[in-house]
XYZ file of N, CA and C in Angstrom:
267
model
N -3.275 3.869 16.072
C -3.032 2.492 15.708
C -1.760 2.426 14.877
N -1.107 1.288 14.908
C 0.144 1.100 14.184
C -0.019 -0.006 13.151
N 0.474 0.262 11.950
C 0.460 -0.739 10.881
C 1.876 -0.904 10.341
N 2.106 -2.023 9.681
C 3.354 -2.243 8.962
C 3.060 -2.071 7.486
N 3.812 -1.216 6.835
C 3.651 -0.986 5.407
C 4.845 -1.581 4.685
N 4.580 -2.578 3.838
C 5.618 -3.215 3.029
C 5.690 -2.484 1.698
N 6.891 -2.130 1.286
C 7.088 -1.353 0.066
C 7.820 -2.167 -0.989
N 7.355 -2.066 -2.225
C 7.976 -2.753 -3.351
C 8.112 -1.783 -4.513
N 8.998 -2.123 -5.432
C 9.172 -1.402 -6.697
C 9.339 0.101 -6.464
N 8.539 0.917 -7.141
C 8.682 2.373 -7.070
C 8.524 2.901 -5.646
N 7.666 2.271 -4.855
C 7.464 2.725 -3.473
C 8.734 2.515 -2.648
N 9.359 1.373 -2.822
C 10.599 1.085 -2.111
C 11.711 2.029 -2.574
N 11.766 2.299 -3.856
C 12.770 3.218 -4.387
C 12.588 4.617 -3.800
N 11.353 5.084 -3.703
C 11.079 6.423 -3.191
C 11.483 6.564 -1.720
N 11.203 5.544 -0.927
C 11.470 5.616 0.513
C 12.850 5.095 0.891
N 13.455 4.287 0.024
C 14.771 3.755 0.311
C 14.785 2.653 1.365
N 13.621 2.125 1.698
C 13.493 1.018 2.656
C 12.403 0.076 2.151
N 12.376 -1.126 2.693
C 11.374 -2.092 2.253
C 10.170 -2.169 3.185
N 10.255 -1.497 4.331
C 9.172 -1.605 5.315
C 9.149 -0.362 6.201
N 7.939 0.081 6.533
C 7.741 1.205 7.440
C 6.755 0.812 8.524
N 6.967 1.295 9.723
C 5.972 1.197 10.796
C 5.310 2.573 10.860
N 4.001 2.620 10.681
C 3.290 3.894 10.653
C 2.214 3.936 11.720
N 2.055 5.094 12.314
C 0.962 5.325 13.249
C -0.103 6.119 12.506
N -1.319 5.569 12.454
C -2.429 6.178 11.725
C -3.594 6.415 12.665
N -4.461 7.311 12.270
C -5.686 7.552 13.039
C -6.652 6.387 12.834
N -7.386 6.010 13.874
C -8.413 4.969 13.699
C -9.382 5.377 12.591
N -9.793 4.405 11.793
C -10.726 4.673 10.700
C -10.054 4.992 9.381
N -8.716 5.028 9.350
C -7.988 5.301 8.111
C -8.215 4.149 7.126
N -8.517 4.500 5.884
C -8.711 3.484 4.844
C -7.404 3.267 4.076
N -7.363 2.187 3.314
C -6.195 1.903 2.488
C -5.940 3.043 1.506
N -6.992 3.583 0.911
C -6.804 4.673 -0.048
C -6.301 5.944 0.636
N -6.710 6.194 1.865
C -6.202 7.349 2.602
C -4.716 7.171 2.940
N -4.321 5.947 3.241
C -2.909 5.664 3.460
C -2.118 5.966 2.194
N -2.600 5.508 1.053
C -1.918 5.772 -0.211
C -1.827 7.272 -0.464
N -2.870 8.006 -0.146
C -2.865 9.468 -0.299
C -1.717 10.081 0.508
N -1.528 9.619 1.737
C -0.434 10.127 2.580
C 0.920 9.823 1.944
N 1.053 8.613 1.411
C 2.309 8.193 0.796
C 2.624 9.065 -0.423
N 1.632 9.301 -1.262
C 1.830 10.112 -2.464
C 2.089 11.565 -2.093
N 1.470 12.058 -1.047
C 1.715 13.430 -0.587
C 3.171 13.593 -0.149
N 3.704 12.579 0.527
C 5.099 12.635 0.984
C 6.093 12.467 -0.163
N 5.694 11.732 -1.188
C 6.567 11.469 -2.347
C 5.761 11.668 -3.634
N 5.619 12.934 -4.071
C 4.792 13.232 -5.260
C 5.197 12.476 -6.521
N 6.439 11.981 -6.588
C 6.849 11.232 -7.768
C 6.076 9.920 -7.906
N 5.374 9.529 -6.860
C 4.575 8.298 -6.895
C 3.161 8.516 -7.433
N 2.824 9.759 -7.736
C 1.483 10.084 -8.229
C 1.083 9.210 -9.421
N 2.017 8.934 -10.317
C 1.705 8.144 -11.519
C 1.202 6.742 -11.192
N 1.466 6.255 -9.987
C 1.069 4.900 -9.599
C -0.224 4.869 -8.792
N -0.731 6.028 -8.395
C -1.896 6.079 -7.503
C -3.096 5.281 -8.022
N -3.486 5.496 -9.250
C -4.713 4.879 -9.775
C -4.555 3.408 -10.153
N -3.319 2.930 -10.237
C -3.103 1.541 -10.661
C -2.552 0.651 -9.543
N -2.410 1.206 -8.369
C -1.902 0.442 -7.234
C -3.013 -0.388 -6.612
N -2.704 -1.645 -6.349
C -3.610 -2.548 -5.628
C -3.161 -2.604 -4.173
N -4.054 -3.064 -3.310
C -3.758 -3.148 -1.883
C -3.790 -4.590 -1.410
N -2.803 -4.951 -0.641
C -2.794 -6.225 0.055
C -2.828 -5.937 1.545
N -3.755 -6.552 2.230
C -3.860 -6.377 3.678
C -3.883 -7.763 4.304
N -2.881 -8.019 5.123
C -2.750 -9.318 5.791
C -2.819 -10.475 4.798
N -2.059 -10.344 3.702
C -1.879 -11.383 2.686
C -3.094 -11.639 1.798
N -4.016 -10.684 1.745
C -5.167 -10.799 0.852
C -5.365 -9.482 0.121
N -5.765 -9.560 -1.146
C -6.117 -8.340 -1.854
C -7.318 -7.710 -1.164
N -7.332 -6.365 -1.142
C -8.407 -5.650 -0.454
C -8.791 -4.414 -1.264
N -10.063 -4.018 -1.211
C -10.487 -2.807 -1.922
C -9.958 -1.554 -1.222
N -9.854 -0.453 -1.959
C -9.298 0.785 -1.399
C -10.055 1.327 -0.190
N -11.338 1.020 -0.105
C -12.143 1.561 0.996
C -12.023 0.746 2.286
N -11.189 -0.280 2.287
C -10.999 -1.106 3.484
C -10.440 -0.266 4.628
N -11.081 -0.339 5.767
C -10.607 0.371 6.958
C -9.505 -0.460 7.596
N -8.366 0.183 7.806
C -7.215 -0.504 8.382
C -7.402 -0.687 9.881
N -6.811 -1.758 10.389
C -6.906 -2.094 11.809
C -5.513 -2.095 12.430
N -5.450 -1.879 13.725
C -4.185 -1.925 14.434
C -3.495 -3.264 14.183
N -2.214 -3.218 13.839
C -1.451 -4.431 13.597
C -1.499 -4.958 12.175
N -2.289 -4.333 11.297
C -2.373 -4.799 9.908
C -1.015 -4.711 9.218
N -0.791 -5.637 8.296
C 0.347 -5.570 7.392
C -0.218 -5.194 6.030
N 0.203 -4.049 5.535
C -0.330 -3.500 4.293
C 0.770 -3.507 3.244
N 0.399 -3.931 2.033
C 1.319 -3.929 0.908
C 0.703 -3.064 -0.191
N 1.494 -2.124 -0.700
C 1.089 -1.358 -1.870
C 1.669 -2.085 -3.078
N 0.799 -2.511 -3.977
C 1.217 -3.363 -5.085
C 1.081 -2.588 -6.393
N 2.216 -2.114 -6.915
C 2.159 -1.436 -8.213
C 1.952 -2.461 -9.322
N 1.591 -2.014 -10.507
C 1.349 -2.969 -11.598
C 2.613 -3.738 -11.962
N 2.395 -4.973 -12.382
C 3.472 -5.829 -12.860
C 3.036 -6.432 -14.182
N 3.929 -7.057 -14.879
C 3.578 -7.715 -16.136
C 2.588 -8.838 -15.884
N 1.658 -9.022 -16.797
C 0.706 -10.122 -16.681
C -0.609 -9.682 -16.078
N -1.478 -10.641 -15.940
C -2.826 -10.399 -15.440
C -2.875 -10.466 -13.927
N -3.824 -9.739 -13.325
C -4.088 -9.848 -11.886
C -4.970 -11.068 -11.700
N -4.555 -11.958 -10.861
C -5.358 -13.143 -10.562
C -6.207 -12.927 -9.345
N -6.931 -13.958 -8.946
C -7.784 -13.875 -7.765
C -7.103 -14.462 -6.548
N -5.844 -14.865 -6.698
C -5.127 -15.457 -5.580
C -4.741 -14.388 -4.569
N -4.421 -14.830 -3.368
C -3.978 -13.914 -2.327
C -2.569 -13.416 -2.607
N -2.168 -12.385 -1.904
C -0.845 -11.825 -2.031
C 0.175 -12.867 -1.608
N 1.192 -13.059 -2.405
C 2.268 -13.971 -2.053
C 1.992 -15.430 -2.378
N 0.847 -15.724 -3.005
C 0.545 -17.125 -3.367
C 1.094 -17.451 -4.722
C-alpha cells in the first residue's frame, strides 16, 4: 500500500523535503511508521514520544492501522495546548 507522509519541523529538516510517498506493508500502524522514520534518522529519536499523528486531516492514536492512500502527518510538539480540533483547523 502507498501513503503520503507530510513532514514538518524537525522531520522536514531531517529529510530535506516536505512530503514523501511511501510503500508500506498492509497492517502497518502509525507508530510503526514513526519507528521506520526514526530508524532512518536517529536524530529524530528525541521526538518519538511526543509526536502526534494526523491521518486524513484528523488526529489519530498511534495504534491506528494505515490504509492505502492515507495522508499521514507527523506532528511534533508546538507551543500551546493540544486542542480537540482536526489537523489544519
